[in-house]
PDB file of C-alpha atoms in Angstrom:
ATOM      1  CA  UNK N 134     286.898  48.396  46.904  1.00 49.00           C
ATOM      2  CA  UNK N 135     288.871  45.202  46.972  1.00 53.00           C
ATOM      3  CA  UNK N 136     288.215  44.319  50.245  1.00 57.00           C
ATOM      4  CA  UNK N 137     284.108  45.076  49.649  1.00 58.00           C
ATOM      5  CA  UNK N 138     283.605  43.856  46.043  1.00 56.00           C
ATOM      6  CA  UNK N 139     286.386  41.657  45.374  1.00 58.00           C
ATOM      7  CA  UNK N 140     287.912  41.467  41.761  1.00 56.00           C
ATOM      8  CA  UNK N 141     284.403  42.364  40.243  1.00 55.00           C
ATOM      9  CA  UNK N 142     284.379  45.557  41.341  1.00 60.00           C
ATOM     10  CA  UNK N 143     281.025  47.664  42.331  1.00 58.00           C
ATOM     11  CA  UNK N 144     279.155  47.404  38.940  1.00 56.00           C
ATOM     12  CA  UNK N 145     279.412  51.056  38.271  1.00 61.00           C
ATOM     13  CA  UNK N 146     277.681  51.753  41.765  1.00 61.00           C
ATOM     14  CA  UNK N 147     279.174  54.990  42.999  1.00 65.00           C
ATOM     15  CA  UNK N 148     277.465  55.322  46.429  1.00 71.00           C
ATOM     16  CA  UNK N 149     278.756  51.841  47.606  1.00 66.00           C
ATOM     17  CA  UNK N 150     282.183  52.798  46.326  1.00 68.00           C
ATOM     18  CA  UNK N 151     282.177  55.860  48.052  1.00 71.00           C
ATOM     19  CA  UNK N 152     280.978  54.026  51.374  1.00 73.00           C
ATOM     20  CA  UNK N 153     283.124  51.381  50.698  1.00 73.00           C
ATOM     21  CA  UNK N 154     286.183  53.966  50.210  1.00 72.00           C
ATOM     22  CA  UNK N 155     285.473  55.869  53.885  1.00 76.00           C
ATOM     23  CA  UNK N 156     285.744  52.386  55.243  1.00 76.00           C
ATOM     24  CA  UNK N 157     289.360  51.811  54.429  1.00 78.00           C
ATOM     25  CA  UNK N 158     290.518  55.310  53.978  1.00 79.00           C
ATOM     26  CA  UNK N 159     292.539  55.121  57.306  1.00 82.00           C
ATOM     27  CA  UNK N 160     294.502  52.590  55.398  1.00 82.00           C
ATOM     28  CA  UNK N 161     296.158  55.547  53.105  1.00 83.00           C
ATOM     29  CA  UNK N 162     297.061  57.807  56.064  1.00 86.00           C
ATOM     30  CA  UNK N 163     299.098  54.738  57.516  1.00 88.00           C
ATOM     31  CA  UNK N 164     300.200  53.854  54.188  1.00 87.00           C
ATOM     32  CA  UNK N 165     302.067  57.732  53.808  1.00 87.00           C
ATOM     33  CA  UNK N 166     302.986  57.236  57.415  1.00 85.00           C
ATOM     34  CA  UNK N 167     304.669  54.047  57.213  1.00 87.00           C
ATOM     35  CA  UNK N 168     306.828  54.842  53.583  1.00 82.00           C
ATOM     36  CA  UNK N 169     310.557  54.343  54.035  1.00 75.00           C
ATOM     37  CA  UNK N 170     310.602  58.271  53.293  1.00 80.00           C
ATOM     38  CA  UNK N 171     309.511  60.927  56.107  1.00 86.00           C
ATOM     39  CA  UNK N 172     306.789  62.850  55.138  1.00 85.00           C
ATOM     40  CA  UNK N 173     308.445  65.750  55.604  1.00 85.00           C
ATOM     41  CA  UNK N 174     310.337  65.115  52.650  1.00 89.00           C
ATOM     42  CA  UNK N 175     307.379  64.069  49.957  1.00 90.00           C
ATOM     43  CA  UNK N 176     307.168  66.943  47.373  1.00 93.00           C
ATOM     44  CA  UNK N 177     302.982  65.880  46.086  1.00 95.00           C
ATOM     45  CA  UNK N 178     300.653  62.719  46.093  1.00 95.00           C
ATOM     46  CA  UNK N 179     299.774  61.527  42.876  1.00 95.00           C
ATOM     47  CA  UNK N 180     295.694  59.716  43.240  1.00 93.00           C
ATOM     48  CA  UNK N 181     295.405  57.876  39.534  1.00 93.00           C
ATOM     49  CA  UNK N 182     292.138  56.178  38.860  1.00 88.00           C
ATOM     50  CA  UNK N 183     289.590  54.996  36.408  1.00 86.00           C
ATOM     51  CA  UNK N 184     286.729  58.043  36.397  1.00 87.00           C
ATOM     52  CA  UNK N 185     284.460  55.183  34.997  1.00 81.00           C
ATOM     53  CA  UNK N 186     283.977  52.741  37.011  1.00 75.00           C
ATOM     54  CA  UNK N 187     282.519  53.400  40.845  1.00 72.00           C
ATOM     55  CA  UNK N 188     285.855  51.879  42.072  1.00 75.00           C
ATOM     56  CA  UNK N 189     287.786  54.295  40.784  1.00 79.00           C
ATOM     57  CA  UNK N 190     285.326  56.742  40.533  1.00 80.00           C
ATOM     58  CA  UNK N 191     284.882  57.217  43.971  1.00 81.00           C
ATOM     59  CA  UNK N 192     287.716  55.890  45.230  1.00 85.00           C
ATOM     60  CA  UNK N 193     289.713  58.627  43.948  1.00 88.00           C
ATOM     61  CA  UNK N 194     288.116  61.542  45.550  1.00 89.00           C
ATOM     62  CA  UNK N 195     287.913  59.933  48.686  1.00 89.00           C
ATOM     63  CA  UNK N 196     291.508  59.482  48.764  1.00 90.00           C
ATOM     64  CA  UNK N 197     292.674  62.838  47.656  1.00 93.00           C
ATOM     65  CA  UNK N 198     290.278  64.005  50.677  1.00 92.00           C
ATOM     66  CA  UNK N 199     292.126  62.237  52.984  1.00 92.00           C
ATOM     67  CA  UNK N 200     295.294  63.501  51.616  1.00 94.00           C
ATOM     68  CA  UNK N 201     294.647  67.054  51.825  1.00 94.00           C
ATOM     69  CA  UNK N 202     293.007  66.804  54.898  1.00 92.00           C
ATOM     70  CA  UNK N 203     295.697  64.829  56.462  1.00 91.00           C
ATOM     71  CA  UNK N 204     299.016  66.500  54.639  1.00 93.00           C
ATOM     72  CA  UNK N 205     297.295  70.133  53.984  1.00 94.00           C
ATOM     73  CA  UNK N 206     300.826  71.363  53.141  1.00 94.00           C
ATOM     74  CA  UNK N 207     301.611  68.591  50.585  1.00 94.00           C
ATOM     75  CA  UNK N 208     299.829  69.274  47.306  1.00 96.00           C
ATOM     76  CA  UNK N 209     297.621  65.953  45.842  1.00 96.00           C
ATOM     77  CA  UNK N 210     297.463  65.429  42.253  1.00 97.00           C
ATOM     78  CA  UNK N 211     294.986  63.388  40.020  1.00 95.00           C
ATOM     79  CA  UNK N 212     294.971  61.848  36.725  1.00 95.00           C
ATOM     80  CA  UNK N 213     291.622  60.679  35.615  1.00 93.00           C
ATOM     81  CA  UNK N 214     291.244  57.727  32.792  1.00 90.00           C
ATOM     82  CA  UNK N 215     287.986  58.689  31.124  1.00 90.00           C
ATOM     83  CA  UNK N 216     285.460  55.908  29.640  1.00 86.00           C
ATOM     84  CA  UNK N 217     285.494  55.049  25.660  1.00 82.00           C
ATOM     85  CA  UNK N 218     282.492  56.596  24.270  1.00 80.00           C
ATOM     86  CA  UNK N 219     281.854  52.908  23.370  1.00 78.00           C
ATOM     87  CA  UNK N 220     281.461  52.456  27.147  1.00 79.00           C
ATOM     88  CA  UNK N 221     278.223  51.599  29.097  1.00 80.00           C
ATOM     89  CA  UNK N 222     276.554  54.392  29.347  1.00 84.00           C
ATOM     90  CA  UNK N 223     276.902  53.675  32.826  1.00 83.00           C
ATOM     91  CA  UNK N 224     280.615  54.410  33.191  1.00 82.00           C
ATOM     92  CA  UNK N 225     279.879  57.487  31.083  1.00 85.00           C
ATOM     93  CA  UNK N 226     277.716  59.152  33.422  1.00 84.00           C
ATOM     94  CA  UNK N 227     280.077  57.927  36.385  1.00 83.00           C
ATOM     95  CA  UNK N 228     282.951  59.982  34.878  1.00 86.00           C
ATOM     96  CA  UNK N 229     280.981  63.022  33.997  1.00 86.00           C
ATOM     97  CA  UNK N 230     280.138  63.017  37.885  1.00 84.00           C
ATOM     98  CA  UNK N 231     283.277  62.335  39.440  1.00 86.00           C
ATOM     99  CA  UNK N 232     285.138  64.789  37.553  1.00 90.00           C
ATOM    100  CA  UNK N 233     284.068  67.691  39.652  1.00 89.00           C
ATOM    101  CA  UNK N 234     285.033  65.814  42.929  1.00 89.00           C
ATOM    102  CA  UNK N 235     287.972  64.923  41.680  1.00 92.00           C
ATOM    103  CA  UNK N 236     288.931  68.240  40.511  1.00 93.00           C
ATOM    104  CA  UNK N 237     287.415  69.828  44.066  1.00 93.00           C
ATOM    105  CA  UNK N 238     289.628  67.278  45.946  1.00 93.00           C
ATOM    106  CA  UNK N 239     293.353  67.824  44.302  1.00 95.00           C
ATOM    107  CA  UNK N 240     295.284  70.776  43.074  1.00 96.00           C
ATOM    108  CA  UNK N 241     295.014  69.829  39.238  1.00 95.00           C
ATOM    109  CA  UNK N 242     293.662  66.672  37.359  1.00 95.00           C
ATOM    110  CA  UNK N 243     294.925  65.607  34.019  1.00 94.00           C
ATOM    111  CA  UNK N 244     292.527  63.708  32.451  1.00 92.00           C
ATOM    112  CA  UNK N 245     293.711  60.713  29.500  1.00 90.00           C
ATOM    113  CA  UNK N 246     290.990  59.741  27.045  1.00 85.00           C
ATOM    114  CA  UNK N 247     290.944  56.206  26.292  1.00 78.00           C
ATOM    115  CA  UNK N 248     289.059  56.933  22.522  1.00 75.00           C
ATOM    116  CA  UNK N 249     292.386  58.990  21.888  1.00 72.00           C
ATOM    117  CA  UNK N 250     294.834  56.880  22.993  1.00 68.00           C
ATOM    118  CA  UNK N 251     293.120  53.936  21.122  1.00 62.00           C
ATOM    119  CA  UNK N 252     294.171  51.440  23.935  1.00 60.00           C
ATOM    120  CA  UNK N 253     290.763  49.707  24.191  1.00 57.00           C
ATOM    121  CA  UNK N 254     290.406  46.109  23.644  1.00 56.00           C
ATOM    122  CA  UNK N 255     288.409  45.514  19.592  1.00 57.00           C
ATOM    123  CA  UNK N 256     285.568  43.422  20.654  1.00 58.00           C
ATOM    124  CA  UNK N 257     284.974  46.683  23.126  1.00 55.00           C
ATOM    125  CA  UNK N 258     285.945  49.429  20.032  1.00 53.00           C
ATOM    126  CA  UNK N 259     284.438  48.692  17.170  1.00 53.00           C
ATOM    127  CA  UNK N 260     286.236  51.442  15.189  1.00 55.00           C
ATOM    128  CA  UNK N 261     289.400  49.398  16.217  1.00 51.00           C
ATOM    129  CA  UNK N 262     290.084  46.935  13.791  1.00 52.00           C
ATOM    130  CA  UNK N 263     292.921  44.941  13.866  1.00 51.00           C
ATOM    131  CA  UNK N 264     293.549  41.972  11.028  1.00 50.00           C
ATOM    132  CA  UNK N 265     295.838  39.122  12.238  1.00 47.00           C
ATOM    133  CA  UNK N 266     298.931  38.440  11.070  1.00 47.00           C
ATOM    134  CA  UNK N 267     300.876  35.123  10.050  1.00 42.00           C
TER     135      UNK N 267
END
C-alpha cells in the first residue's frame, strides 16, 4: 500500500488495498528469493498485520496467498491485530471480514486484541485514563 497510498494509507478501503496488494505481490516472492538464507532452509513465514485497516487488512491475505502458492511446502503463519471497540466502525467491519481470508490463507492465525492489551493511545480509549505526573 505504500507505494499506492503513501503514509495515509487506503482510508479503510479494502478493495483498493487488495488491488493495490496484487500489484506488488511479486515483490514478496523476490523478497524470500533474495534472503541471505536458501529457501530450502526456512522452517514457516510469519504475515503480521493490522486486520483493521484495508492496508493491512488486505494486504495480509494477499501475501500469505502468494506464500503458499509460491512455497506450498513451507507453512505461512498470521497474527492479526484486531481494532479497539472504540475504533471506527469502519475498521471494525474490516477486521470481522478479513479474518476469514486470513485464516483461509495461512495454517493458523493468532489474533491480539488491542482493548486487552490496553495499548491504545487515551484521546482514542476513553476508558484509558492516564493522570500526569510531576
Amino acid at each position: 500500500g505504500q507505494q499506492k497510498f503513501g503514509e495515509a494509507g487506503s482510508g479503510g478501503k479494502l478493495k483498493l488495498s487488495i488491488e493495490a496488494a496484487k500489484q506488488t505481490s511479486r515483490n514478496v516472492v523476490a523478497a524470500v528469493n533474495a534472503a541471505s538464507k536458501p529457501v530450502a532452509d526456512i522452517d514457516a513465514f510469519l504475515v503480521i498485520g493490522s486486520l483493521g485497516g484495508g492496508t493491512g487488512g488486505a494486504g495480509t491475505s494477499v501475501c500469505a496467498n502468494v506464500l503458499k502458492e509460491q512455497f506450498p511446502d513451507i507453512p505461512t503463519y498470521g497474527v492479526g491485530i484486531l481494532p479497539s471497540r472504540h475504533d471506527a466502525k469502519i475498521y471494525r467491519l474490516n477486521a470481522s471480514s478479513t479474518i476469514q481470508t486470513f485464516t483461509r490463507e495461512t495454517d493458523n492465525v493468532f489474533l491480539f486484541d488491542n482493548d486487552h492489551l490496553n495499548v491504545g493511545l487515551p484521546e482514542h480509549h476513553p476508558q484509558t485514563r492516564l493522570k500526569a505526573r510531576y
